[in-house]
mmCIF file of C-alpha atoms in Angstrom:
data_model
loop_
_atom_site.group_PDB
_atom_site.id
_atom_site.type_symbol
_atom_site.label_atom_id
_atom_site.label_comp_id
_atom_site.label_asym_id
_atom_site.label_seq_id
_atom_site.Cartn_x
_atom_site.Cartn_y
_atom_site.Cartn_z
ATOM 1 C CA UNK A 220 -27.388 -17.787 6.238
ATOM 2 C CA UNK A 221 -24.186 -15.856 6.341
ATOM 3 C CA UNK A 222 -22.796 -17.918 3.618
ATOM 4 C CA UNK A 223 -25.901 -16.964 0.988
ATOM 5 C CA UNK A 224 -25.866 -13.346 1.992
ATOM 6 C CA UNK A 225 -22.364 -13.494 0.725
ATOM 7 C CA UNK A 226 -23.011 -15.266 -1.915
ATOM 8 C CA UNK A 227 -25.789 -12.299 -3.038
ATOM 9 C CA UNK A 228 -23.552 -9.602 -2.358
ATOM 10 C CA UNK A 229 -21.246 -11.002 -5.352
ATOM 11 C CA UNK A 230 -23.472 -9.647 -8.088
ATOM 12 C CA UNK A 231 -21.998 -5.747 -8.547
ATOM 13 C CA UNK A 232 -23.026 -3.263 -11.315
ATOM 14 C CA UNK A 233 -20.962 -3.075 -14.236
ATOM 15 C CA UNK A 234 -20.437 0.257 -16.318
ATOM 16 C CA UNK A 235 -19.376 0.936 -19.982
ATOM 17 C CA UNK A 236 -16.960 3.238 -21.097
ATOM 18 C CA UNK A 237 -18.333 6.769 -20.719
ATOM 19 C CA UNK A 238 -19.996 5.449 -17.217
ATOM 20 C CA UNK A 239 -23.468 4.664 -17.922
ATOM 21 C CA UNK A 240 -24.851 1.447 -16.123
ATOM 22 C CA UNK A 241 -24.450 -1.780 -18.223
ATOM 23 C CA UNK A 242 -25.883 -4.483 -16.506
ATOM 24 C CA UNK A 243 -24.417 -6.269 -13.176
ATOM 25 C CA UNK A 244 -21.681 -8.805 -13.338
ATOM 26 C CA UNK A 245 -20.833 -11.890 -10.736
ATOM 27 C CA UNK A 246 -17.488 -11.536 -9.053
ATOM 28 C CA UNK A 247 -15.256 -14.276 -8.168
ATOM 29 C CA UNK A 248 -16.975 -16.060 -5.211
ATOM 30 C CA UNK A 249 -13.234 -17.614 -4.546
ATOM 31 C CA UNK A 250 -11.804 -13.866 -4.155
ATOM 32 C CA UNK A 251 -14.848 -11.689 -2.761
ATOM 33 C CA UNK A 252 -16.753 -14.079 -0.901
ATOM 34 C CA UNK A 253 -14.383 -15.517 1.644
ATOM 35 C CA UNK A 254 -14.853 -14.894 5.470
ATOM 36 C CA UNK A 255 -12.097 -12.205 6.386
ATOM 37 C CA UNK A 256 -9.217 -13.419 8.318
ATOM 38 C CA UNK A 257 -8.839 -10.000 10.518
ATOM 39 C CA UNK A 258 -5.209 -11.451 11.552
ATOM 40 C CA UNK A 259 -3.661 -12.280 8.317
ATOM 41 C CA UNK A 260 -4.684 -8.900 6.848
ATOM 42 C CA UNK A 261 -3.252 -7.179 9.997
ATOM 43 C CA UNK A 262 -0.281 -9.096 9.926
ATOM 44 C CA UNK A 263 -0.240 -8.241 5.879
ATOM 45 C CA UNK A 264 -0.602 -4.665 5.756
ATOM 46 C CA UNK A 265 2.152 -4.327 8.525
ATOM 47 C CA UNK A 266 4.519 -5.913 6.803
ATOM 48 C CA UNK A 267 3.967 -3.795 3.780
ATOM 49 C CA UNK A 268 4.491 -0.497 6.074
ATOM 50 C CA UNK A 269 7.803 -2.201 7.033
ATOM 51 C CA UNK A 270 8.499 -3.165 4.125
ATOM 52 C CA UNK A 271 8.715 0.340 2.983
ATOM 53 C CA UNK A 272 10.441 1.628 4.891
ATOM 54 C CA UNK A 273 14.420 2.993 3.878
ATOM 55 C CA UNK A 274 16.076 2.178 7.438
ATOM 56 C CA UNK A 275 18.511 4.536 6.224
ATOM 57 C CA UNK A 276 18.734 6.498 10.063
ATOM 58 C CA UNK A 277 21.664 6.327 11.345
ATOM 59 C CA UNK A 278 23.664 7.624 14.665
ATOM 60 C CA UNK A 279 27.940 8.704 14.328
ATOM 61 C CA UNK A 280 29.263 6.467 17.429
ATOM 62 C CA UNK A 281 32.222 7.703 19.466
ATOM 63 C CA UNK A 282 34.917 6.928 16.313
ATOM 64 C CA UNK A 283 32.948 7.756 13.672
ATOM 65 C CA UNK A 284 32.958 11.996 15.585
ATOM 66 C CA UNK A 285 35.206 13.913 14.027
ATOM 67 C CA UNK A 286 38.155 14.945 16.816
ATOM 68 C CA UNK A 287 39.030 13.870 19.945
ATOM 69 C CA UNK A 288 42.865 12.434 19.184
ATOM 70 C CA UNK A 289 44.211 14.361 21.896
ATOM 71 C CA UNK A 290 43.615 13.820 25.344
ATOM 72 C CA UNK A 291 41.666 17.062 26.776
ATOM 73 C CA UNK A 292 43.486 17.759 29.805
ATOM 74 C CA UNK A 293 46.036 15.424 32.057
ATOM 75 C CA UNK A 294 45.286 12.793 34.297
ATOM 76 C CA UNK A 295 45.673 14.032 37.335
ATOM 77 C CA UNK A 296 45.346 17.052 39.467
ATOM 78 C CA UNK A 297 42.694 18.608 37.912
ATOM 79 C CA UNK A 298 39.784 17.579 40.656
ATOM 80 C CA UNK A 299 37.760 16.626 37.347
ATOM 81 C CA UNK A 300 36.964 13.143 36.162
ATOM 82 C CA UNK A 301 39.606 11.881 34.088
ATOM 83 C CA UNK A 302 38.951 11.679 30.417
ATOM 84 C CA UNK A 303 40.742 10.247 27.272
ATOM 85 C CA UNK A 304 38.494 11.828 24.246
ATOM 86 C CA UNK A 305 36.306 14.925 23.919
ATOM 87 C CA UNK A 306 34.493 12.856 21.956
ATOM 88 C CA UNK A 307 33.719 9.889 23.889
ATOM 89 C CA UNK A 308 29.875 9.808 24.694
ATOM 90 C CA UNK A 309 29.269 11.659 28.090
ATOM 91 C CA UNK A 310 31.272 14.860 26.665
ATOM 92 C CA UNK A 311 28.790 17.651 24.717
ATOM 93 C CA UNK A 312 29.642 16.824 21.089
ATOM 94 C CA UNK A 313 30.528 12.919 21.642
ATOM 95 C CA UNK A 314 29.218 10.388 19.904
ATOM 96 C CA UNK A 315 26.068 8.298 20.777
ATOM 97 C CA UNK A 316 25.545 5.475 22.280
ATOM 98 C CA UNK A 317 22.996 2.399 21.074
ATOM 99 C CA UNK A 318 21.714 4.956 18.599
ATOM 100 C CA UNK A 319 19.973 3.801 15.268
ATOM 101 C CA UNK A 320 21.887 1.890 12.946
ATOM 102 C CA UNK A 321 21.658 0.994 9.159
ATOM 103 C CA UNK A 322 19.093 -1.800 8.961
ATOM 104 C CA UNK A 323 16.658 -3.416 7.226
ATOM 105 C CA UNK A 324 12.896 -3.747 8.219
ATOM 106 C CA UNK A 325 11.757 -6.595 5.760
ATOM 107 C CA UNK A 326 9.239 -8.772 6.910
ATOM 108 C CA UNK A 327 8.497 -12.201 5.125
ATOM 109 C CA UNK A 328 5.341 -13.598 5.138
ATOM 110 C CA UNK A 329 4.714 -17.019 3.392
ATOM 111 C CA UNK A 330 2.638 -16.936 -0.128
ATOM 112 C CA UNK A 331 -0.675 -18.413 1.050
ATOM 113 C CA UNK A 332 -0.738 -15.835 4.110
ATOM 114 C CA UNK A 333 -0.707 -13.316 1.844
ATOM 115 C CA UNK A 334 -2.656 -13.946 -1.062
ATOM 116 C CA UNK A 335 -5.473 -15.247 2.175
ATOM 117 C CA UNK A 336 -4.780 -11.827 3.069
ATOM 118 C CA UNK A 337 -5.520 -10.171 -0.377
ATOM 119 C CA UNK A 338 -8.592 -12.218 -0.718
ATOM 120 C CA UNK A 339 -9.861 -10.987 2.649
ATOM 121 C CA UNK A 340 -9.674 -7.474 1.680
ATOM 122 C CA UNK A 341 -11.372 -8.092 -1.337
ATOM 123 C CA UNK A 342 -13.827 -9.463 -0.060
ATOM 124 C CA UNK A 343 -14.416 -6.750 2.937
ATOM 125 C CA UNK A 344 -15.243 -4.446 0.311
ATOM 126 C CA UNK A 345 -17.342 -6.306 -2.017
ATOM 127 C CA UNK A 346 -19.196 -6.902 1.231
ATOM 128 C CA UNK A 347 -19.683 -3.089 1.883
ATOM 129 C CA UNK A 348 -20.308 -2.438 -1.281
ATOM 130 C CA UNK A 349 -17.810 -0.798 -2.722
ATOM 131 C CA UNK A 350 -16.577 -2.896 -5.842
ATOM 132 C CA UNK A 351 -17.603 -1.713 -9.513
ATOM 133 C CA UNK A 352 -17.004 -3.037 -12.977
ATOM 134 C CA UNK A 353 -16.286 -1.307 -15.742
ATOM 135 C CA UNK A 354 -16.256 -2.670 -19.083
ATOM 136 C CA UNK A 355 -13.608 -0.740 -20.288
ATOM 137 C CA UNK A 356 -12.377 2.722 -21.123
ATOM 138 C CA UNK A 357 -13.288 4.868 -24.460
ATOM 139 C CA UNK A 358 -10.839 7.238 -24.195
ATOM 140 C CA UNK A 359 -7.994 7.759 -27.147
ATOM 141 C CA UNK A 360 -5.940 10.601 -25.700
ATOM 142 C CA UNK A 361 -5.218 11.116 -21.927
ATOM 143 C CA UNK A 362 -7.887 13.567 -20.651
ATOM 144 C CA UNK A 363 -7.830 14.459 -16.941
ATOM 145 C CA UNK A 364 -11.625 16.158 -17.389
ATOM 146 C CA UNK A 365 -13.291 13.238 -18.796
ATOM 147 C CA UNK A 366 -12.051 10.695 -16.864
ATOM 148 C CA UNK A 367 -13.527 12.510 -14.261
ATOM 149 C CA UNK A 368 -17.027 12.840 -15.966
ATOM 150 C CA UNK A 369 -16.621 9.138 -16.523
ATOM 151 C CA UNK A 370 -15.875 8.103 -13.011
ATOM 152 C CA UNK A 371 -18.314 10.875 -11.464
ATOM 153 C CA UNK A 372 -21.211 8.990 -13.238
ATOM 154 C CA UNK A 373 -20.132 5.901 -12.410
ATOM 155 C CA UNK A 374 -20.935 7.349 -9.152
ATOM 156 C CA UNK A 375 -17.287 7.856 -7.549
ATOM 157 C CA UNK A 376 -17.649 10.112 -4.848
ATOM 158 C CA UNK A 377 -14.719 9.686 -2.304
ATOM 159 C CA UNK A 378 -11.352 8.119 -3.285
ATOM 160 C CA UNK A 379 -11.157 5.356 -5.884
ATOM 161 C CA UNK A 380 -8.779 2.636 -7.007
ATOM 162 C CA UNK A 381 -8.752 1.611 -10.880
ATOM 163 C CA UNK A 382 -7.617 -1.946 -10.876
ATOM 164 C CA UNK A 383 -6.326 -2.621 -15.011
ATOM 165 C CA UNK A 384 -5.360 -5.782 -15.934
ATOM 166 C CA UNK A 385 -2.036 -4.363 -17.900
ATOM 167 C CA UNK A 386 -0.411 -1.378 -17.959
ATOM 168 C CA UNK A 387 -2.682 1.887 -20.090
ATOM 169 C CA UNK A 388 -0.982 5.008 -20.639
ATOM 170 C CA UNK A 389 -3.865 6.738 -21.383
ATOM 171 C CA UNK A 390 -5.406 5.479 -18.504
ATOM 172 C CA UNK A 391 -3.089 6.659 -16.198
ATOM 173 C CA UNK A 392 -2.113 10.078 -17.769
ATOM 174 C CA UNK A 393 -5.805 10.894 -17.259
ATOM 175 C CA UNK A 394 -5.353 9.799 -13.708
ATOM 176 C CA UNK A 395 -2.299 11.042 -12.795
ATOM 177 C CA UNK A 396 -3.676 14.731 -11.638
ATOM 178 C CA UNK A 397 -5.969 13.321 -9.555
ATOM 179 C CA UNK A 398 -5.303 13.493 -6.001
ATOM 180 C CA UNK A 399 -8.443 11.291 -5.218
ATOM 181 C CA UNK A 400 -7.902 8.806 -7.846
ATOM 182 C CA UNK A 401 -5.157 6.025 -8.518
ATOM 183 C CA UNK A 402 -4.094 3.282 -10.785
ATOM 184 C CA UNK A 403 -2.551 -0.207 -10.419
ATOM 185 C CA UNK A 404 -2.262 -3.304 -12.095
ATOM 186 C CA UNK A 405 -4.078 -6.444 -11.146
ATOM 187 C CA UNK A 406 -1.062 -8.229 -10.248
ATOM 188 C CA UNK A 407 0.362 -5.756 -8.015
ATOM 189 C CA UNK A 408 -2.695 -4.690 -5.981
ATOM 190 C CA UNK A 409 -2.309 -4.430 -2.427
ATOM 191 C CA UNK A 410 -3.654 -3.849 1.032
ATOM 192 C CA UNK A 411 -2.469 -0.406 1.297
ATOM 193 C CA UNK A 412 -4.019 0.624 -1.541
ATOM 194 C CA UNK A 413 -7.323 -1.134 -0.950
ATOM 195 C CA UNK A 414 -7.876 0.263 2.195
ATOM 196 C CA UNK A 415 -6.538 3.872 1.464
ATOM 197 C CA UNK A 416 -9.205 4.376 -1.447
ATOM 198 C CA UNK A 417 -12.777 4.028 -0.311
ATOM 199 C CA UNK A 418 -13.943 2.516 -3.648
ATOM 200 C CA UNK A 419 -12.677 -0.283 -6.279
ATOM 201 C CA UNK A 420 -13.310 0.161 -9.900
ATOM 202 C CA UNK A 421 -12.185 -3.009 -11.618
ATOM 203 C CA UNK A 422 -11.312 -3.382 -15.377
ATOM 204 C CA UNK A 423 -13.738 -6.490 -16.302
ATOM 205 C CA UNK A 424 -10.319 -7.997 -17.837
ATOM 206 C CA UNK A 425 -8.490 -7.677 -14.278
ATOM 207 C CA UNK A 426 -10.961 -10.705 -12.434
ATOM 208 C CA UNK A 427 -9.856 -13.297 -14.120
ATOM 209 C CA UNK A 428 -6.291 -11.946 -13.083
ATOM 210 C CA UNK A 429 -7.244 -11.301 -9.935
ATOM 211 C CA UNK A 430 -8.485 -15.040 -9.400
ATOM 212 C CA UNK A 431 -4.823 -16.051 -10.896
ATOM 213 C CA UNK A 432 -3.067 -14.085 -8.549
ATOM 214 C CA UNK A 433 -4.886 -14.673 -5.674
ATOM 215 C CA UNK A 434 -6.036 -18.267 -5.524
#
């Protein structure tokens, strides 16, 4: 039973250029109608996090603080505890100790983990029903005010993701001022991006691509 109410959830309206309804078309059953593997795509979209990030922090130990050459007062006689540097680490000023380093936070994952993962997602939200189609865009000079006509009567209401299947400058000019709305290729979608944007519009051109890069 779970498998046919899948398999009747693949059928998704399709749109034309200026946004009104043309039709429905059948997505991929091998991308967007695969059980979710809630692991992999955890495991998937952490690994992207870390793999953005710069590990650039970074600590000054006790000889990379500037000072300190001369001993700060003698040996002996003082009644204090007897110290070599003013900047060794228990002194105010003194370097640290164990403190972040340089690093790198790359995480590999093997190929079929994550294109299981990618496939998951996809199909999580053809299965909420939030995938469109749209046959393509009629636009022949970047307009920021009618791509949002378009993509308001295609019935965007929240954040959307335009999936293209190569790059479209006048595509993404007309997206660019739109804090709601975003643009990627087929071949580079991700998890990050599919679950920060609460719909998909796909490019009819982009499933086949999507079924290449994927499968």
């Amino acid at each position: 039973m779970a498998e046919k109410a899948e398999k009747a959830g693949l059928s998704v309206s399709s749109y034309d250029g200026q946004g009104a309804p043309a039709g429905e078309v059948e997505l991929p059953e091998s991308v967007f109608g695969q059980t979710p593997h809630m692991a992999v795509m955890h495991q998937a979209y952490l690994r992207q996090l870390a793999n953005g990030r710069q590990g650039t922090a970074a600590t000054k130990t006790r000889a990379d603080v500037r000072g300190g050459g001369a001993k700060p007062y003698r040996q002996k006689g003082t009644g204090r505890a007897r110290h070599g540097s003013i900047r060794e680490p228990s002194m105010v000023g003194g370097g640290t100790v164990f403190g972040p380093q340089p690093r790198s936070f790359a995480q590999r994952m093997p190929r079929k983990m994550r294109r299981l993962a990618l496939r998951s997602a996809l199909s999580v939200k053809a299965e909420e029903g939030k995938v469109s189609v749209l046959e393509g865009f009629d636009l022949e000079e970047p307009r920021t005010r009618a791509m949002v006509d378009v993509l308001r009567a295609i019935g965007v209401e929240e954040t959307v993701l335009v999936v293209l299947p190569a790059s479209n400058r006048v595509v993404s000019r007309s997206i660019d001022n739109l804090p709601w709305a975003k643009v990627v290729l087929a071949r580079n979608l991700n998890l990050y991006d599919i679950f920060t944007h609460e719909q998909l519009l796909i490019a009819k051109d982009a499933l086949e691509l999507l079924e290449e890069t994927s499968a």
